[in-house]
Amino acid sequence: MPKVVEGSLIATGKKFAIVAGRWNGAFAERLIEGALDSLRLHGARDEDVTVYRCPGCFELGQAAAKVAQAGGHDAIICLGVLIRGATPHFDYIAGKATADIGSVGLERGLPVSYGVLTCDTQAQALERSGSKVGNKGEEAALAAIEMVNLYAQIEAQ
Ligand code: RBF
């Protein structure tokens, strides 16, 4: 049998940053709540979690990079809501946010998870922020917890 290295879902004692955009605020709040629920459920204490707010998805990577640079967190959870409008901005911002968020994780050696909704309609955003299709904030928090523990396992080898 091969050796399998994986992270647990125990968040106790770990420090998390949530970076969340303000655009489409009602949905963004639901993503933040989902992430907080998930962190608490898995053992994180509120005093070990900081929520940073930035204007929109375009700024998520920038804010996450600054938070990573400042230090003090084991993982960063990026949350935002893009709803397609009548302009091509949606695709530009979605692409930029995704690439920037990914880069922060790679460049800083810190787990950075991605909870950005890219929806055609408000109904889809509602479904993905806590109704029919779950809550992507919750899922992004879970991914961050797992990655923190995976990194610890890799470093302990
Ligand atoms: N930010 C979001 O987080 N979600 C959006 O759906 C969104 N739509 C935008 C549409 C347009 C036409 C523009 C110009 C900006 C939009 N933004 C959106 C804001 C963007 O992420 C950023 O905060 C601002 O452009 C300021 O740099």
PDB file of C-alpha atoms and ligand atoms in Angstrom:
ATOM      1  CA  MET A   1       0.000   0.000   0.000  1.00  0.00           C
ATOM      2  CA  PRO A   2       1.336   3.473  -0.804  1.00  0.00           C
ATOM      3  CA  LYS A   3       1.752   6.022   1.929  1.00  0.00           C
ATOM      4  CA  VAL A   4      -1.100   8.522   1.852  1.00  0.00           C
ATOM      5  CA  VAL A   5      -0.563  12.011   3.251  1.00  0.00           C
ATOM      6  CA  GLU A   6      -3.674  14.077   3.810  1.00  0.00           C
ATOM      7  CA  GLY A   7      -4.954  16.859   6.002  1.00  0.00           C
ATOM      8  CA  SER A   8      -7.566  16.431   8.689  1.00  0.00           C
ATOM      9  CA  LEU A   9     -10.525  18.777   9.112  1.00  0.00           C
ATOM     10  CA  ILE A  10      -9.516  19.913  12.592  1.00  0.00           C
ATOM     11  CA  ALA A  11      -9.271  23.699  12.796  1.00  0.00           C
ATOM     12  CA  THR A  12      -8.485  23.911  16.518  1.00  0.00           C
ATOM     13  CA  GLY A  13      -5.595  26.247  17.293  1.00  0.00           C
ATOM     14  CA  LYS A  14      -5.212  27.466  13.698  1.00  0.00           C
ATOM     15  CA  LYS A  15      -5.523  31.069  12.583  1.00  0.00           C
ATOM     16  CA  PHE A  16      -7.621  31.973   9.558  1.00  0.00           C
ATOM     17  CA  ALA A  17      -8.166  35.107   7.515  1.00  0.00           C
ATOM     18  CA  ILE A  18     -11.315  35.545   5.480  1.00  0.00           C
ATOM     19  CA  VAL A  19     -10.929  38.104   2.673  1.00  0.00           C
ATOM     20  CA  ALA A  20     -14.328  39.028   1.231  1.00  0.00           C
ATOM     21  CA  GLY A  21     -15.517  41.470  -1.405  1.00  0.00           C
ATOM     22  CA  ARG A  22     -18.419  43.845  -0.750  1.00  0.00           C
ATOM     23  CA  TRP A  23     -20.069  43.642  -4.155  1.00  0.00           C
ATOM     24  CA  ASN A  24     -23.411  41.785  -4.218  1.00  0.00           C
ATOM     25  CA  GLY A  25     -23.313  42.196  -0.467  1.00  0.00           C
ATOM     26  CA  ALA A  26     -26.290  40.084   0.583  1.00  0.00           C
ATOM     27  CA  PHE A  27     -24.736  37.010  -1.043  1.00  0.00           C
ATOM     28  CA  ALA A  28     -21.238  37.883   0.163  1.00  0.00           C
ATOM     29  CA  GLU A  29     -22.528  38.019   3.752  1.00  0.00           C
ATOM     30  CA  ARG A  30     -24.006  34.551   3.369  1.00  0.00           C
ATOM     31  CA  LEU A  31     -20.669  33.213   2.121  1.00  0.00           C
ATOM     32  CA  ILE A  32     -18.903  34.765   5.127  1.00  0.00           C
ATOM     33  CA  GLU A  33     -21.461  33.239   7.498  1.00  0.00           C
ATOM     34  CA  GLY A  34     -21.023  29.855   5.824  1.00  0.00           C
ATOM     35  CA  ALA A  35     -17.247  30.072   6.201  1.00  0.00           C
ATOM     36  CA  LEU A  36     -17.528  31.111   9.860  1.00  0.00           C
ATOM     37  CA  ASP A  37     -19.995  28.292  10.609  1.00  0.00           C
ATOM     38  CA  SER A  38     -17.632  25.801   9.067  1.00  0.00           C
ATOM     39  CA  LEU A  39     -14.575  27.103  10.944  1.00  0.00           C
ATOM     40  CA  ARG A  40     -16.448  27.053  14.259  1.00  0.00           C
ATOM     41  CA  LEU A  41     -17.880  23.592  13.617  1.00  0.00           C
ATOM     42  CA  HIS A  42     -14.359  22.261  13.087  1.00  0.00           C
ATOM     43  CA  GLY A  43     -12.942  23.818  16.219  1.00  0.00           C
ATOM     44  CA  ALA A  44     -11.648  27.283  15.323  1.00  0.00           C
ATOM     45  CA  ARG A  45     -12.201  29.984  17.924  1.00  0.00           C
ATOM     46  CA  ASP A  46     -13.629  33.349  16.877  1.00  0.00           C
ATOM     47  CA  GLU A  47     -10.543  35.132  18.231  1.00  0.00           C
ATOM     48  CA  ASP A  48      -8.428  33.152  15.756  1.00  0.00           C
ATOM     49  CA  VAL A  49     -10.443  34.335  12.747  1.00  0.00           C
ATOM     50  CA  THR A  50     -10.208  37.779  11.145  1.00  0.00           C
ATOM     51  CA  VAL A  51     -12.520  38.986   8.383  1.00  0.00           C
ATOM     52  CA  TYR A  52     -10.987  41.513   5.970  1.00  0.00           C
ATOM     53  CA  ARG A  53     -13.374  43.343   3.626  1.00  0.00           C
ATOM     54  CA  CYS A  54     -12.294  44.665   0.233  1.00  0.00           C
ATOM     55  CA  PRO A  55     -14.335  46.453  -2.465  1.00  0.00           C
ATOM     56  CA  GLY A  56     -14.853  43.683  -5.014  1.00  0.00           C
ATOM     57  CA  CYS A  57     -13.493  40.507  -6.548  1.00  0.00           C
ATOM     58  CA  PHE A  58     -10.897  42.466  -8.492  1.00  0.00           C
ATOM     59  CA  GLU A  59      -9.247  43.388  -5.179  1.00  0.00           C
ATOM     60  CA  LEU A  60      -9.404  39.926  -3.567  1.00  0.00           C
ATOM     61  CA  GLY A  61      -5.948  38.826  -4.689  1.00  0.00           C
ATOM     62  CA  GLN A  62      -4.378  42.150  -3.732  1.00  0.00           C
ATOM     63  CA  ALA A  63      -5.921  42.082  -0.268  1.00  0.00           C
ATOM     64  CA  ALA A  64      -4.995  38.429   0.224  1.00  0.00           C
ATOM     65  CA  ALA A  65      -1.388  39.172  -0.785  1.00  0.00           C
ATOM     66  CA  LYS A  66      -1.203  41.966   1.770  1.00  0.00           C
ATOM     67  CA  VAL A  67      -2.710  39.789   4.497  1.00  0.00           C
ATOM     68  CA  ALA A  68      -0.226  37.025   3.670  1.00  0.00           C
ATOM     69  CA  GLN A  69       2.657  39.500   3.736  1.00  0.00           C
ATOM     70  CA  ALA A  70       1.585  40.853   7.128  1.00  0.00           C
ATOM     71  CA  GLY A  71       1.696  37.293   8.517  1.00  0.00           C
ATOM     72  CA  GLY A  72      -0.100  35.769  11.483  1.00  0.00           C
ATOM     73  CA  HIS A  73      -2.525  33.471   9.634  1.00  0.00           C
ATOM     74  CA  ASP A  74      -2.273  29.792   8.746  1.00  0.00           C
ATOM     75  CA  ALA A  75      -4.625  30.114   5.769  1.00  0.00           C
ATOM     76  CA  ILE A  76      -6.624  32.660   3.804  1.00  0.00           C
ATOM     77  CA  ILE A  77     -10.165  32.079   2.570  1.00  0.00           C
ATOM     78  CA  CYS A  78     -11.144  34.337  -0.349  1.00  0.00           C
ATOM     79  CA  LEU A  79     -14.835  35.009  -0.875  1.00  0.00           C
ATOM     80  CA  GLY A  80     -16.625  37.106  -3.469  1.00  0.00           C
ATOM     81  CA  VAL A  81     -19.660  37.247  -5.723  1.00  0.00           C
ATOM     82  CA  LEU A  82     -19.568  38.047  -9.417  1.00  0.00           C
ATOM     83  CA  ILE A  83     -22.852  38.295 -11.257  1.00  0.00           C
ATOM     84  CA  ARG A  84     -22.687  38.601 -15.024  1.00  0.00           C
ATOM     85  CA  GLY A  85     -23.876  41.970 -16.227  1.00  0.00           C
ATOM     86  CA  ALA A  86     -24.324  43.444 -19.635  1.00  0.00           C
ATOM     87  CA  THR A  87     -20.601  44.164 -20.039  1.00  0.00           C
ATOM     88  CA  PRO A  88     -17.544  41.976 -20.569  1.00  0.00           C
ATOM     89  CA  HIS A  89     -16.234  43.028 -17.148  1.00  0.00           C
ATOM     90  CA  PHE A  90     -17.499  39.793 -15.623  1.00  0.00           C
ATOM     91  CA  ASP A  91     -15.003  37.681 -17.540  1.00  0.00           C
ATOM     92  CA  TYR A  92     -12.117  40.077 -16.982  1.00  0.00           C
ATOM     93  CA  ILE A  93     -12.715  40.329 -13.249  1.00  0.00           C
ATOM     94  CA  ALA A  94     -13.383  36.594 -12.825  1.00  0.00           C
ATOM     95  CA  GLY A  95     -10.173  35.700 -14.655  1.00  0.00           C
ATOM     96  CA  LYS A  96      -8.097  38.233 -12.780  1.00  0.00           C
ATOM     97  CA  ALA A  97      -9.482  37.296  -9.366  1.00  0.00           C
ATOM     98  CA  THR A  98      -8.952  33.601  -9.976  1.00  0.00           C
ATOM     99  CA  ALA A  99      -5.388  34.027 -11.216  1.00  0.00           C
ATOM    100  CA  ASP A 100      -4.427  36.470  -8.456  1.00  0.00           C
ATOM    101  CA  ILE A 101      -5.879  34.335  -5.662  1.00  0.00           C
ATOM    102  CA  GLY A 102      -4.036  31.294  -7.017  1.00  0.00           C
ATOM    103  CA  SER A 103      -0.777  33.244  -7.238  1.00  0.00           C
ATOM    104  CA  VAL A 104      -0.916  34.324  -3.611  1.00  0.00           C
ATOM    105  CA  GLY A 105      -1.058  30.712  -2.492  1.00  0.00           C
ATOM    106  CA  LEU A 106       1.797  29.688  -4.751  1.00  0.00           C
ATOM    107  CA  GLU A 107       4.046  32.643  -4.031  1.00  0.00           C
ATOM    108  CA  ARG A 108       3.532  32.747  -0.277  1.00  0.00           C
ATOM    109  CA  GLY A 109       3.507  29.003   0.453  1.00  0.00           C
ATOM    110  CA  LEU A 110       0.298  29.558   2.373  1.00  0.00           C
ATOM    111  CA  PRO A 111      -3.012  27.793   1.763  1.00  0.00           C
ATOM    112  CA  VAL A 112      -5.356  30.200  -0.008  1.00  0.00           C
ATOM    113  CA  SER A 113      -8.798  28.878  -0.850  1.00  0.00           C
ATOM    114  CA  TYR A 114     -11.230  30.065  -3.483  1.00  0.00           C
ATOM    115  CA  GLY A 115     -14.858  30.805  -2.690  1.00  0.00           C
ATOM    116  CA  VAL A 116     -15.764  33.113  -5.537  1.00  0.00           C
ATOM    117  CA  LEU A 117     -19.205  32.743  -7.081  1.00  0.00           C
ATOM    118  CA  THR A 118     -19.348  33.400 -10.828  1.00  0.00           C
ATOM    119  CA  CYS A 119     -23.047  33.430 -11.616  1.00  0.00           C
ATOM    120  CA  ASP A 120     -25.269  34.407 -14.514  1.00  0.00           C
ATOM    121  CA  THR A 121     -28.151  35.388 -12.245  1.00  0.00           C
ATOM    122  CA  GLN A 122     -28.991  36.405  -8.700  1.00  0.00           C
ATOM    123  CA  ALA A 123     -30.961  33.157  -8.363  1.00  0.00           C
ATOM    124  CA  GLN A 124     -27.773  31.183  -8.976  1.00  0.00           C
ATOM    125  CA  ALA A 125     -25.916  33.300  -6.435  1.00  0.00           C
ATOM    126  CA  LEU A 126     -28.652  32.575  -3.891  1.00  0.00           C
ATOM    127  CA  GLU A 127     -28.461  28.839  -4.557  1.00  0.00           C
ATOM    128  CA  ARG A 128     -24.696  28.787  -4.066  1.00  0.00           C
ATOM    129  CA  SER A 129     -24.623  30.929  -0.956  1.00  0.00           C
ATOM    130  CA  GLY A 130     -26.642  28.710   1.299  1.00  0.00           C
ATOM    131  CA  SER A 131     -29.692  27.234  -0.375  1.00  0.00           C
ATOM    132  CA  LYS A 132     -30.065  24.552  -3.084  1.00  0.00           C
ATOM    133  CA  VAL A 133     -26.451  24.111  -4.092  1.00  0.00           C
ATOM    134  CA  GLY A 134     -24.914  24.511  -0.634  1.00  0.00           C
ATOM    135  CA  ASN A 135     -22.723  27.340   0.543  1.00  0.00           C
ATOM    136  CA  LYS A 136     -19.459  27.888  -1.281  1.00  0.00           C
ATOM    137  CA  GLY A 137     -18.105  29.893   1.656  1.00  0.00           C
ATOM    138  CA  GLU A 138     -18.465  26.823   3.817  1.00  0.00           C
ATOM    139  CA  GLU A 139     -16.697  24.698   1.203  1.00  0.00           C
ATOM    140  CA  ALA A 140     -13.848  27.206   0.849  1.00  0.00           C
ATOM    141  CA  ALA A 141     -13.358  27.189   4.630  1.00  0.00           C
ATOM    142  CA  LEU A 142     -13.229  23.383   4.646  1.00  0.00           C
ATOM    143  CA  ALA A 143     -10.639  23.414   1.874  1.00  0.00           C
ATOM    144  CA  ALA A 144      -8.537  25.877   3.873  1.00  0.00           C
ATOM    145  CA  ILE A 145      -8.704  23.703   7.014  1.00  0.00           C
ATOM    146  CA  GLU A 146      -7.723  20.598   5.066  1.00  0.00           C
ATOM    147  CA  MET A 147      -4.822  22.391   3.358  1.00  0.00           C
ATOM    148  CA  VAL A 148      -3.461  23.809   6.622  1.00  0.00           C
ATOM    149  CA  ASN A 149      -3.333  20.296   8.021  1.00  0.00           C
ATOM    150  CA  LEU A 150      -1.929  18.855   4.790  1.00  0.00           C
ATOM    151  CA  TYR A 151       0.909  21.418   4.862  1.00  0.00           C
ATOM    152  CA  ALA A 152       1.633  20.510   8.479  1.00  0.00           C
ATOM    153  CA  GLN A 153       1.804  16.826   7.514  1.00  0.00           C
ATOM    154  CA  ILE A 154       4.114  17.539   4.585  1.00  0.00           C
ATOM    155  CA  GLU A 155       6.395  19.665   6.745  1.00  0.00           C
ATOM    156  CA  ALA A 156       6.494  16.959   9.446  1.00  0.00           C
ATOM    157  CA  GLN A 157       7.698  14.271   7.022  1.00  0.00           C
TER     158      GLN A 157
HETATM  159  N1  RBF B   1     -17.063  43.190  -8.149  1.00  0.00           N
HETATM  160  C1  RBF B   1     -17.594  42.047  -7.666  1.00  0.00           C
HETATM  161  O1  RBF B   1     -17.115  41.529  -6.659  1.00  0.00           O
HETATM  162  N2  RBF B   1     -18.678  41.468  -8.294  1.00  0.00           N
HETATM  163  C2  RBF B   1     -19.239  41.979  -9.430  1.00  0.00           C
HETATM  164  O2  RBF B   1     -20.211  41.409  -9.940  1.00  0.00           O
HETATM  165  C3  RBF B   1     -18.647  43.148  -9.987  1.00  0.00           C
HETATM  166  N3  RBF B   1     -19.142  43.687 -11.139  1.00  0.00           N
HETATM  167  C4  RBF B   1     -18.530  44.768 -11.667  1.00  0.00           C
HETATM  168  C5  RBF B   1     -18.965  45.285 -12.899  1.00  0.00           C
HETATM  169  C6  RBF B   1     -18.323  46.380 -13.453  1.00  0.00           C
HETATM  170  C7  RBF B   1     -18.810  46.912 -14.760  1.00  0.00           C
HETATM  171  C8  RBF B   1     -17.244  47.002 -12.763  1.00  0.00           C
HETATM  172  C9  RBF B   1     -16.520  48.200 -13.341  1.00  0.00           C
HETATM  173  C10 RBF B   1     -16.825  46.509 -11.547  1.00  0.00           C
HETATM  174  C11 RBF B   1     -17.453  45.406 -10.983  1.00  0.00           C
HETATM  175  N4  RBF B   1     -17.018  44.888  -9.757  1.00  0.00           N
HETATM  176  C12 RBF B   1     -17.561  43.746  -9.279  1.00  0.00           C
HETATM  177  C13 RBF B   1     -16.066  45.634  -8.909  1.00  0.00           C
HETATM  178  C14 RBF B   1     -14.596  45.239  -9.098  1.00  0.00           C
HETATM  179  O3  RBF B   1     -14.358  43.959  -8.543  1.00  0.00           O
HETATM  180  C15 RBF B   1     -13.707  46.287  -8.374  1.00  0.00           C
HETATM  181  O4  RBF B   1     -14.034  46.308  -7.005  1.00  0.00           O
HETATM  182  C16 RBF B   1     -13.883  47.705  -8.931  1.00  0.00           C
HETATM  183  O5  RBF B   1     -13.750  47.696 -10.323  1.00  0.00           O
HETATM  184  C17 RBF B   1     -12.866  48.674  -8.299  1.00  0.00           C
HETATM  185  O6  RBF B   1     -11.532  48.297  -8.606  1.00  0.00           O
END
